[in-house]
GROMACS .gro file of N, CA and C in nm:
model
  474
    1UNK      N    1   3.826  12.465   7.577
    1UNK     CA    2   3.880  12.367   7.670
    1UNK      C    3   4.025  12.339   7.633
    2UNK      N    4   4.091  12.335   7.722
    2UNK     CA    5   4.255  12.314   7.703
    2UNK      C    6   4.306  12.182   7.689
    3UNK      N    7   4.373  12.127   7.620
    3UNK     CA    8   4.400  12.003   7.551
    3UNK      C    9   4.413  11.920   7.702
    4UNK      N   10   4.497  11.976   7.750
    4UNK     CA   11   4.501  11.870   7.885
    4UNK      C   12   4.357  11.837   7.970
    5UNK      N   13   4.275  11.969   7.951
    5UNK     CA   14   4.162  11.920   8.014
    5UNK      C   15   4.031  11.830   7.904
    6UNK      N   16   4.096  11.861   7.816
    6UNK     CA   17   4.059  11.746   7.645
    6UNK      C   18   4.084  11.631   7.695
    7UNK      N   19   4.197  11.591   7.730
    7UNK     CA   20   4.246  11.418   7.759
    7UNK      C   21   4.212  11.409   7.892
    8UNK      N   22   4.187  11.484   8.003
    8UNK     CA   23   4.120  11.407   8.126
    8UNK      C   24   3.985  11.364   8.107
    9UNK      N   25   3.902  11.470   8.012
    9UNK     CA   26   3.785  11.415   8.036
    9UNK      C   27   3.791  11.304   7.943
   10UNK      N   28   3.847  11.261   7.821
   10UNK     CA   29   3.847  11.155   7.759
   10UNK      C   30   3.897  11.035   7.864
   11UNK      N   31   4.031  11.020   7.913
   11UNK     CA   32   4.049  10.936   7.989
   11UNK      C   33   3.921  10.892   8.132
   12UNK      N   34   3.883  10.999   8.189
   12UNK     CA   35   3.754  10.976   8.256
   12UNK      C   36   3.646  10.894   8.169
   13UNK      N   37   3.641  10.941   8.118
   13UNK     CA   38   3.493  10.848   7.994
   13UNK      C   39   3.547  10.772   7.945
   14UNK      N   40   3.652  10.717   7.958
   14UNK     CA   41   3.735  10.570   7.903
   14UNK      C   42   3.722  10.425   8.021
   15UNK      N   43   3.742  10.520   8.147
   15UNK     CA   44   3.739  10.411   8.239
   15UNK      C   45   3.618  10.403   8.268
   16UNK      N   46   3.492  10.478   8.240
   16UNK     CA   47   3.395  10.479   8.350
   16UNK      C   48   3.312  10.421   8.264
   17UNK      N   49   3.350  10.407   8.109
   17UNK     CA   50   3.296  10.322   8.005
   17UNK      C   51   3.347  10.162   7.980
   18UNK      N   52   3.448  10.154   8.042
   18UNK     CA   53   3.533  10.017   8.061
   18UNK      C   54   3.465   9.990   8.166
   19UNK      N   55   3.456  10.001   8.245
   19UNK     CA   56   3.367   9.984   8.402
   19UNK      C   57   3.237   9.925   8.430
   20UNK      N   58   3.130  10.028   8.332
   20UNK     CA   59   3.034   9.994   8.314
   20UNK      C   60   3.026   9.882   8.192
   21UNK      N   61   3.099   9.885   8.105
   21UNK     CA   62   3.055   9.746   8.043
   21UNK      C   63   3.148   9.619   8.089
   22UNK      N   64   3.207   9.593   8.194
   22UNK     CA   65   3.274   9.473   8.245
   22UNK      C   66   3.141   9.461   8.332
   23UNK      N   67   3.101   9.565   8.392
   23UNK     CA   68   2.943   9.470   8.489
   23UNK      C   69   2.888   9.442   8.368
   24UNK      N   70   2.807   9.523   8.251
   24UNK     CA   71   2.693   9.463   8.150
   24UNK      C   72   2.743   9.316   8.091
   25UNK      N   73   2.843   9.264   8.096
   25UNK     CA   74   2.898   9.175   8.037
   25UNK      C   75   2.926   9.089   8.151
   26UNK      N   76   2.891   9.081   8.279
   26UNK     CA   77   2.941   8.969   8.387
   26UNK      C   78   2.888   8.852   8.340
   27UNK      N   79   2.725   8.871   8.287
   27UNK     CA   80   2.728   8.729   8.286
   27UNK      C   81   2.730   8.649   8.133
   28UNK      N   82   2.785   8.718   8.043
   28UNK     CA   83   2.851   8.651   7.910
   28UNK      C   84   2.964   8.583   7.910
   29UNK      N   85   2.942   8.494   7.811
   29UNK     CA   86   3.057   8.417   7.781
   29UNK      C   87   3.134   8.477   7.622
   30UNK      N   88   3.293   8.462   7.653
   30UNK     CA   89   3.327   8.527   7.612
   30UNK      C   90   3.453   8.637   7.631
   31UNK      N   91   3.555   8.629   7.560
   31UNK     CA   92   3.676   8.714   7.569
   31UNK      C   93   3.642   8.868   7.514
   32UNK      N   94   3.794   8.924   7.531
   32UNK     CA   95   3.777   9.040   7.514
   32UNK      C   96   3.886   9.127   7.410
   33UNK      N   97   3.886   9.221   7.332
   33UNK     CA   98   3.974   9.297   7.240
   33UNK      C   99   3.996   9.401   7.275
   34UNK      N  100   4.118   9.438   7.291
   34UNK     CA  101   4.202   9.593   7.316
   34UNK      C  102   4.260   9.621   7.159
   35UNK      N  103   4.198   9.660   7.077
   35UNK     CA  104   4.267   9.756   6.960
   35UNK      C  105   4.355   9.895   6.990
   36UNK      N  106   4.461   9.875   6.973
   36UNK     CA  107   4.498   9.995   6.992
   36UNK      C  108   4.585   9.978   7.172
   37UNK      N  109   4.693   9.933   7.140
   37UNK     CA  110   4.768   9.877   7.273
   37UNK      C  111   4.808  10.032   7.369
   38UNK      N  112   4.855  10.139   7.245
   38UNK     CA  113   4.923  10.181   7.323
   38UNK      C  114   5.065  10.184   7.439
   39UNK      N  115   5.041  10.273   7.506
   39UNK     CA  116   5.169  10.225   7.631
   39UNK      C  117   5.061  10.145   7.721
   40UNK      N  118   4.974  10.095   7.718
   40UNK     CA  119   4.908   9.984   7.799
   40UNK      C  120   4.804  10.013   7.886
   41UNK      N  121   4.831  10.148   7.915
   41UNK     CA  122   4.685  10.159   8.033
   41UNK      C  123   4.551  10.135   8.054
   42UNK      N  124   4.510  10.125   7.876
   42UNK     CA  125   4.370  10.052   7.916
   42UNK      C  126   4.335   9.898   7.896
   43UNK      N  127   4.463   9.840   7.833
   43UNK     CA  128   4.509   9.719   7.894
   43UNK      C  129   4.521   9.674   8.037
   44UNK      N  130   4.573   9.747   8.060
   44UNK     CA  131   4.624   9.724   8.203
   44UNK      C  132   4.483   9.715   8.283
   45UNK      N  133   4.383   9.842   8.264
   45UNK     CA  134   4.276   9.854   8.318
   45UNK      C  135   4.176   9.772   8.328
   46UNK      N  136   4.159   9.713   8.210
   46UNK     CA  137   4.071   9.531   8.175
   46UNK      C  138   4.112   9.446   8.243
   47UNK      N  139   4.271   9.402   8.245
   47UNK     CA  140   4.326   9.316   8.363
   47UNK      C  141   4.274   9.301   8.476
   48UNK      N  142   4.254   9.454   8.503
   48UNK     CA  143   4.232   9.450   8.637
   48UNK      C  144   4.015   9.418   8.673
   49UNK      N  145   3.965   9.491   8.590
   49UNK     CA  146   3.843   9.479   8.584
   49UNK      C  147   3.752   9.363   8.548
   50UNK      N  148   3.872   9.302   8.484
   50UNK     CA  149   3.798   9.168   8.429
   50UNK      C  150   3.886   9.008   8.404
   51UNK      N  151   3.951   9.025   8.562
   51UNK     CA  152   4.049   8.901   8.581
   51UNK      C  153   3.985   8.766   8.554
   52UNK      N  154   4.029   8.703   8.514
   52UNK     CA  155   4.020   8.544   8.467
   52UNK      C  156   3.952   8.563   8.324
   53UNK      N  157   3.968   8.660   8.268
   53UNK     CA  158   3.891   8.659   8.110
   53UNK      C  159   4.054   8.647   7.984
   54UNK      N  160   4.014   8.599   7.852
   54UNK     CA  161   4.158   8.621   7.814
   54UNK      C  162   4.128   8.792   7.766
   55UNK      N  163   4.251   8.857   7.711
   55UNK     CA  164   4.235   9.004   7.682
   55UNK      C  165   4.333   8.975   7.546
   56UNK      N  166   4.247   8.969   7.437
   56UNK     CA  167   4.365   8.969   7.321
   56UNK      C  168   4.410   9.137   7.271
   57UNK      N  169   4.489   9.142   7.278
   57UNK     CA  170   4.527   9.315   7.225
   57UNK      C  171   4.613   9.316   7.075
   58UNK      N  172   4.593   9.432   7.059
   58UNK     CA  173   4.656   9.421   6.900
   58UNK      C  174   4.729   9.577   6.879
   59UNK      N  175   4.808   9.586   6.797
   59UNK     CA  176   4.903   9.705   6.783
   59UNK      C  177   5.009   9.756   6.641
   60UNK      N  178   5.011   9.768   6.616
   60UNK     CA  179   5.107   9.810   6.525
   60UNK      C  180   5.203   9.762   6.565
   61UNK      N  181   5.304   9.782   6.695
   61UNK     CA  182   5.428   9.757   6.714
   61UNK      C  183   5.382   9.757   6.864
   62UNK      N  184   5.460   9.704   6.925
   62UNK     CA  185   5.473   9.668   7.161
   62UNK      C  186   5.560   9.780   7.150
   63UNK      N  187   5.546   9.874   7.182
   63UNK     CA  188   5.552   9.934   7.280
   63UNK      C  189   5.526  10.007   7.402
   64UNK      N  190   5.488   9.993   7.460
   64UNK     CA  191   5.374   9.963   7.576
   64UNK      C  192   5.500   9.967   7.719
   65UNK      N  193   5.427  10.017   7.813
   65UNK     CA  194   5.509  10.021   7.944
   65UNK      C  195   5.538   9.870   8.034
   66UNK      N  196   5.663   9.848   8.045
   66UNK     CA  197   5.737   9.684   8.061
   66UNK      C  198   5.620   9.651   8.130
   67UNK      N  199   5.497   9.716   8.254
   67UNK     CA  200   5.450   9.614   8.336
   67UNK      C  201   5.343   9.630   8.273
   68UNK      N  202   5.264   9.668   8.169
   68UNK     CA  203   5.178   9.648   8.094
   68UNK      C  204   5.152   9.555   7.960
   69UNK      N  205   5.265   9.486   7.913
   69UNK     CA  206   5.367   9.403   7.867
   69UNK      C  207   5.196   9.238   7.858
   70UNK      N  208   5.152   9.276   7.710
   70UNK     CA  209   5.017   9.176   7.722
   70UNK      C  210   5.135   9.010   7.714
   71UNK      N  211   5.044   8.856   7.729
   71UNK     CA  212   5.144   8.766   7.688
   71UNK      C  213   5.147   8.752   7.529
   72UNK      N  214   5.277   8.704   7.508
   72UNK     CA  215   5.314   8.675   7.348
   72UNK      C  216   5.219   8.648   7.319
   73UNK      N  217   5.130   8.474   7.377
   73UNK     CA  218   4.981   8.460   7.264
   73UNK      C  219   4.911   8.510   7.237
   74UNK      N  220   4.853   8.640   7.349
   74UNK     CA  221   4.756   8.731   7.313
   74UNK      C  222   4.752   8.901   7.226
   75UNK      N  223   4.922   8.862   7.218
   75UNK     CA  224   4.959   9.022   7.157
   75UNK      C  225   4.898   8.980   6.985
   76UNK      N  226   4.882   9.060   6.927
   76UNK     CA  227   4.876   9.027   6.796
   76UNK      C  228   4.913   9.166   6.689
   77UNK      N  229   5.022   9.133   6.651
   77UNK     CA  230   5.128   9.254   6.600
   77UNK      C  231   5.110   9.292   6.469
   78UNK      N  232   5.037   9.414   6.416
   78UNK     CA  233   5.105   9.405   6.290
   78UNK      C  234   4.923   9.507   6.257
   79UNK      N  235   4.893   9.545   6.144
   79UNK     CA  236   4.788   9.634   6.091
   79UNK      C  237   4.670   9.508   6.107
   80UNK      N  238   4.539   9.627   6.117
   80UNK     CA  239   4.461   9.570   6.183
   80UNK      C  240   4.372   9.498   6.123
   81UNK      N  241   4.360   9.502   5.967
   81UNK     CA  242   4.316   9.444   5.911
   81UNK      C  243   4.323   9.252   5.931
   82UNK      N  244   4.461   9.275   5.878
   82UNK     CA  245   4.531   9.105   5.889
   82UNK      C  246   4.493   9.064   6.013
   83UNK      N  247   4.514   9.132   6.110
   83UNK     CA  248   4.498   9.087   6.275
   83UNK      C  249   4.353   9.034   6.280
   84UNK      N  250   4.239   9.108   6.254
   84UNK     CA  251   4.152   9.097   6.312
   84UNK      C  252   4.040   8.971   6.195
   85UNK      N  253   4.125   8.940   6.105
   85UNK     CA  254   4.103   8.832   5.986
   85UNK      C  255   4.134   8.710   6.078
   86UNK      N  256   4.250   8.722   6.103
   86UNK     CA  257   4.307   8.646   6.192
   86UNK      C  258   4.234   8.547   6.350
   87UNK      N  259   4.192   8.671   6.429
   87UNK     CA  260   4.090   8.596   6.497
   87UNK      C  261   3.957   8.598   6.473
   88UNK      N  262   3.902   8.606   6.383
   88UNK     CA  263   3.809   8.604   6.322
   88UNK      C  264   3.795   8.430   6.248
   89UNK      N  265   3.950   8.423   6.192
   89UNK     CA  266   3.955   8.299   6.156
   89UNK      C  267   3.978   8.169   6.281
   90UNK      N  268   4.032   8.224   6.363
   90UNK     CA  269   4.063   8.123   6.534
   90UNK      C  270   3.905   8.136   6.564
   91UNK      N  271   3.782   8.161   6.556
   91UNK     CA  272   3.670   8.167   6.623
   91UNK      C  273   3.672   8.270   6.721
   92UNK      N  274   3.760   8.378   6.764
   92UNK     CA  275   3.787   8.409   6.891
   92UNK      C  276   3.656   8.481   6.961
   93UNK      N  277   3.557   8.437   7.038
   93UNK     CA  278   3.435   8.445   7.082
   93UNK      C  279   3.462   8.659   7.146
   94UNK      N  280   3.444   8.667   7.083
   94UNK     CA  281   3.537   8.832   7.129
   94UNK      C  282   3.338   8.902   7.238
   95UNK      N  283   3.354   8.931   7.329
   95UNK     CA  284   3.187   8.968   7.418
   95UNK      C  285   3.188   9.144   7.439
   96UNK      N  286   3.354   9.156   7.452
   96UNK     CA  287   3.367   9.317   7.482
   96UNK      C  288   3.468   9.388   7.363
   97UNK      N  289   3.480   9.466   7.304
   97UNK     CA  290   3.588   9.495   7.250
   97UNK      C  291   3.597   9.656   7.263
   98UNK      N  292   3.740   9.718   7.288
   98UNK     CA  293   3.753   9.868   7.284
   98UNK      C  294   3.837   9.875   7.191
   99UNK      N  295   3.807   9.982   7.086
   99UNK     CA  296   3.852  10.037   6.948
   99UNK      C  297   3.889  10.216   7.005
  100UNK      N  298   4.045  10.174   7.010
  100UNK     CA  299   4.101  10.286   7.010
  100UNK      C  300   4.220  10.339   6.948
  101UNK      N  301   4.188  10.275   6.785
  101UNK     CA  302   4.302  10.297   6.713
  101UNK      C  303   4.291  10.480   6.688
  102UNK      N  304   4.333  10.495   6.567
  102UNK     CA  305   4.347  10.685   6.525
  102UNK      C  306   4.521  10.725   6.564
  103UNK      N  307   4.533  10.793   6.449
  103UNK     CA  308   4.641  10.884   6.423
  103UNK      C  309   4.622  11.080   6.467
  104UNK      N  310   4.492  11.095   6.560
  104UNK     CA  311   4.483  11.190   6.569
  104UNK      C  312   4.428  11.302   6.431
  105UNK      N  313   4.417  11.272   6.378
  105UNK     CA  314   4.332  11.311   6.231
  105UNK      C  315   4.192  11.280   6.211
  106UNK      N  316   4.112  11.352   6.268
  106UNK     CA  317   3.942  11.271   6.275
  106UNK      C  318   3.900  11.260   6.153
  107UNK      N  319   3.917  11.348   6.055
  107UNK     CA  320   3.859  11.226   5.941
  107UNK      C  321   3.930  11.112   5.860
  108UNK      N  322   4.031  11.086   5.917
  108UNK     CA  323   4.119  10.958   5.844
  108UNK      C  324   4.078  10.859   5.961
  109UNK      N  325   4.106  10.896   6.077
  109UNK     CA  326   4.018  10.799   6.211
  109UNK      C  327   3.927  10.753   6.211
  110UNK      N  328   3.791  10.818   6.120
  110UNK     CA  329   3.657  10.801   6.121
  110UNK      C  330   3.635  10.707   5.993
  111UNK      N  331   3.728  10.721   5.905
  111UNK     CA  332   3.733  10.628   5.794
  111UNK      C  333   3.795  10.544   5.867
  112UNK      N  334   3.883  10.521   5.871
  112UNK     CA  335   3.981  10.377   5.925
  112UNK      C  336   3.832  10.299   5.997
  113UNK      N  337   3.806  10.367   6.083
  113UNK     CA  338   3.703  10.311   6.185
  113UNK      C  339   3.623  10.235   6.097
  114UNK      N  340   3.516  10.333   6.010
  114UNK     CA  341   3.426  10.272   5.975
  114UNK      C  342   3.458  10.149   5.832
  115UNK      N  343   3.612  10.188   5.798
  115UNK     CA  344   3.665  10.064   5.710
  115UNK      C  345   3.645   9.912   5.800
  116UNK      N  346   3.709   9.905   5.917
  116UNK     CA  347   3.743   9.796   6.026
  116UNK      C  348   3.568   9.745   6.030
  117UNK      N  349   3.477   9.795   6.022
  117UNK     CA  350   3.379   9.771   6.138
  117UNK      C  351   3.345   9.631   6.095
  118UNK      N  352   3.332   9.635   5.960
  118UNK     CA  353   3.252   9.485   5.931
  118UNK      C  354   3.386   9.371   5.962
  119UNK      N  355   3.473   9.395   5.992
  119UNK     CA  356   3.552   9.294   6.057
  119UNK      C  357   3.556   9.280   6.208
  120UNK      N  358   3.544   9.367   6.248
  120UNK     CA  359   3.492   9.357   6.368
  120UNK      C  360   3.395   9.310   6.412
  121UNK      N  361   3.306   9.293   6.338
  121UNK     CA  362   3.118   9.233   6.349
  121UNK      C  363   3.189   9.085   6.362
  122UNK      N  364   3.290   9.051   6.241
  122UNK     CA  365   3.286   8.924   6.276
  122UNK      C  366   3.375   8.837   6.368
  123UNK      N  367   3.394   8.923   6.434
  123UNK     CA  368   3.497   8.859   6.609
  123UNK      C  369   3.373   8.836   6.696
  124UNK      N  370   3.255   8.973   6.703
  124UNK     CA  371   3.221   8.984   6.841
  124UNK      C  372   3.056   8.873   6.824
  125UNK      N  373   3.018   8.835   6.985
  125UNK     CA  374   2.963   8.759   6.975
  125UNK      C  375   2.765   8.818   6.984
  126UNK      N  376   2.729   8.790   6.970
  126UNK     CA  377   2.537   8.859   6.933
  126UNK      C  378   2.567   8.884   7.090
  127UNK      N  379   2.508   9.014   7.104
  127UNK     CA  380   2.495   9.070   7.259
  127UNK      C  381   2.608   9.123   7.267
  128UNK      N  382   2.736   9.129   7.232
  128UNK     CA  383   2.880   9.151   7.294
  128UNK      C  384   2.866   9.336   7.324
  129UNK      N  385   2.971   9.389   7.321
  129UNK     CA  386   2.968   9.541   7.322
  129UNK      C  387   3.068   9.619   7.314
  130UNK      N  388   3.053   9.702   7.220
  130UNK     CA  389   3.197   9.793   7.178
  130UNK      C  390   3.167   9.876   7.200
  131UNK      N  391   3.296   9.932   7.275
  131UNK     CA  392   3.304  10.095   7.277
  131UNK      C  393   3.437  10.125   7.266
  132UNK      N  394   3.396  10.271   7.168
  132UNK     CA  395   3.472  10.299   7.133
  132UNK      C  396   3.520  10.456   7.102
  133UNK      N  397   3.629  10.527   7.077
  133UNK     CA  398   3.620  10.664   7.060
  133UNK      C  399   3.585  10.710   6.905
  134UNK      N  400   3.573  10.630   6.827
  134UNK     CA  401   3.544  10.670   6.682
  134UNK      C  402   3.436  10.588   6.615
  135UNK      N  403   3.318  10.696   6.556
  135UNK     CA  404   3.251  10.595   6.492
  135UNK      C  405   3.242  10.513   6.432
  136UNK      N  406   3.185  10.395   6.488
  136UNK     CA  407   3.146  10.274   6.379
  136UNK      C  408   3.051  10.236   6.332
  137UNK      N  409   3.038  10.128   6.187
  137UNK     CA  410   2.888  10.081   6.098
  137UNK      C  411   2.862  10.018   6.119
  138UNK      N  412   2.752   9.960   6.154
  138UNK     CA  413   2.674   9.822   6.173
  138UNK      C  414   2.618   9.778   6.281
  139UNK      N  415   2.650   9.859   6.392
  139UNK     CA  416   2.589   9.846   6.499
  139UNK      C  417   2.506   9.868   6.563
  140UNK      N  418   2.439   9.841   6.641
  140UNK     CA  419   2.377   9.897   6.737
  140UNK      C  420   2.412  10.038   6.858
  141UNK      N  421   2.391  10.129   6.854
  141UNK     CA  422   2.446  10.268   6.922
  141UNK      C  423   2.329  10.235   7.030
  142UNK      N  424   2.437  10.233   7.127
  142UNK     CA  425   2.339  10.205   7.304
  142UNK      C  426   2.394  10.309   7.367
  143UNK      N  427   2.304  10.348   7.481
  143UNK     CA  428   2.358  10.457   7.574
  143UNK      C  429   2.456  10.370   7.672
  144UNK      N  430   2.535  10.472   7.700
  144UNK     CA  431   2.621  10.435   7.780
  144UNK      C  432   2.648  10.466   7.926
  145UNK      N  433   2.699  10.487   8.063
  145UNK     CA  434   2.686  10.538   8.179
  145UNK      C  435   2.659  10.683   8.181
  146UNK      N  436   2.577  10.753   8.272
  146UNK     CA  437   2.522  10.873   8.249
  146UNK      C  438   2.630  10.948   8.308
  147UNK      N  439   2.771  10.913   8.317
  147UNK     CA  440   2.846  10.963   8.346
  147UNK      C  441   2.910  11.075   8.268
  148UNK      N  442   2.905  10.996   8.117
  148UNK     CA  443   2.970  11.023   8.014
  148UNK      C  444   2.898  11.124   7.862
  149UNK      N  445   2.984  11.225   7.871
  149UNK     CA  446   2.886  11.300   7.793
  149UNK      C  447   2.862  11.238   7.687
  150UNK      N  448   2.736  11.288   7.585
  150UNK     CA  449   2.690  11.189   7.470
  150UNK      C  450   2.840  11.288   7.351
  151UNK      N  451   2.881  11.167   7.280
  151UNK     CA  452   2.994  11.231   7.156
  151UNK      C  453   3.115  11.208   7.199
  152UNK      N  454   3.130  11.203   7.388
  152UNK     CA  455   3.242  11.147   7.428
  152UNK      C  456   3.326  10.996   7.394
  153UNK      N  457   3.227  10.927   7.416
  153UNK     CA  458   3.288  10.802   7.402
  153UNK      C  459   3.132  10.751   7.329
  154UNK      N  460   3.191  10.680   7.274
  154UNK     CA  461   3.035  10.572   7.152
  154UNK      C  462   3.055  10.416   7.241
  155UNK      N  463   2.929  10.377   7.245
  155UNK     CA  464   2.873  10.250   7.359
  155UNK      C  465   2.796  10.176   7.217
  156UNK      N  466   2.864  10.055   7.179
  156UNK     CA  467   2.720   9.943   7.037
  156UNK      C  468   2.729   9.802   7.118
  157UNK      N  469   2.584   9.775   7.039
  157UNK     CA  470   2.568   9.633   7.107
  157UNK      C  471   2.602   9.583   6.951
  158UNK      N  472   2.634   9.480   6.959
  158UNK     CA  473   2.690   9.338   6.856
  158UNK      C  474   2.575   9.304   6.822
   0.00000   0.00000   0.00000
């Protein structure tokens, strides 16, 4: 498979996994986490899927496309450790979260990942749901839309 047709089908199983868990999550209470800002598009994509919710995102550095541009309170800048200590320490009721950090190196990705996870346990709320492109510990591994091949994208309940 050719790299470009590598990142469509990933981007396909990104939205259709964002999609399906903004319905599984309609009727929770509860915000949401974008790890991994990027230039914004799957920021942007939550916005749109899940208006009136807050969307806290987090990043290494903003750079991100001007109209994807999260607000100052919800950006949270800097390695993900500190960050996610951080709202962890605010209570931040976190119901959905997508983990899409990685340097493109799958086994330094797969560590990073499974370093983060137990901080991550303690944002999200019992029931919440992560998905994500790299494995994580402690969770619950749920199927996800039968859209999406299994290994493509990882679906956990909290």
């Amino acid at each position: 498979m050719s790299r470009l047709d590598s990142m469509l089908r990933r981007l396909t199983a990104q939205r259709d996994g964002l999609n399906w868990a903004a319905a599984q999550i309609e009727t929770l209470s509860g915000e949401v986490l974008d790890m991994g800002l990027g230039n914004g598009r799957t920021y942007d994509h939550l916005r749109e899927v899940l208006p009136g919710r807050r969307i806290w995102v987090m990043d290494r550095v903003l750079q991100c496309h001007p109209s994807c541009t999260p607000p100052e309170a919800d950006f949270l800048m800097g390695e993900a450790e500190p960050m996610l200590e951080k709202l962890a320490s605010q209570g931040a009721p976190i119901v959905l979260a997508h983990y899409d950090f990685g340097m493109g190196i799958k086994a330094e990705d797969v560590a990073e990942a499974a370093g983060l996870s137990p901080l991550i346990a303690r944002v999200m709320v019992p029931g919440g749901l992560i998905i994500s492109g790299q494995p994580l510990v402690g969770f619950t591994e749920i199927k996800g839309p039968d859209s999406i091949p299994p290994e493509r994208y990882l679906f956990y309940r909290a």
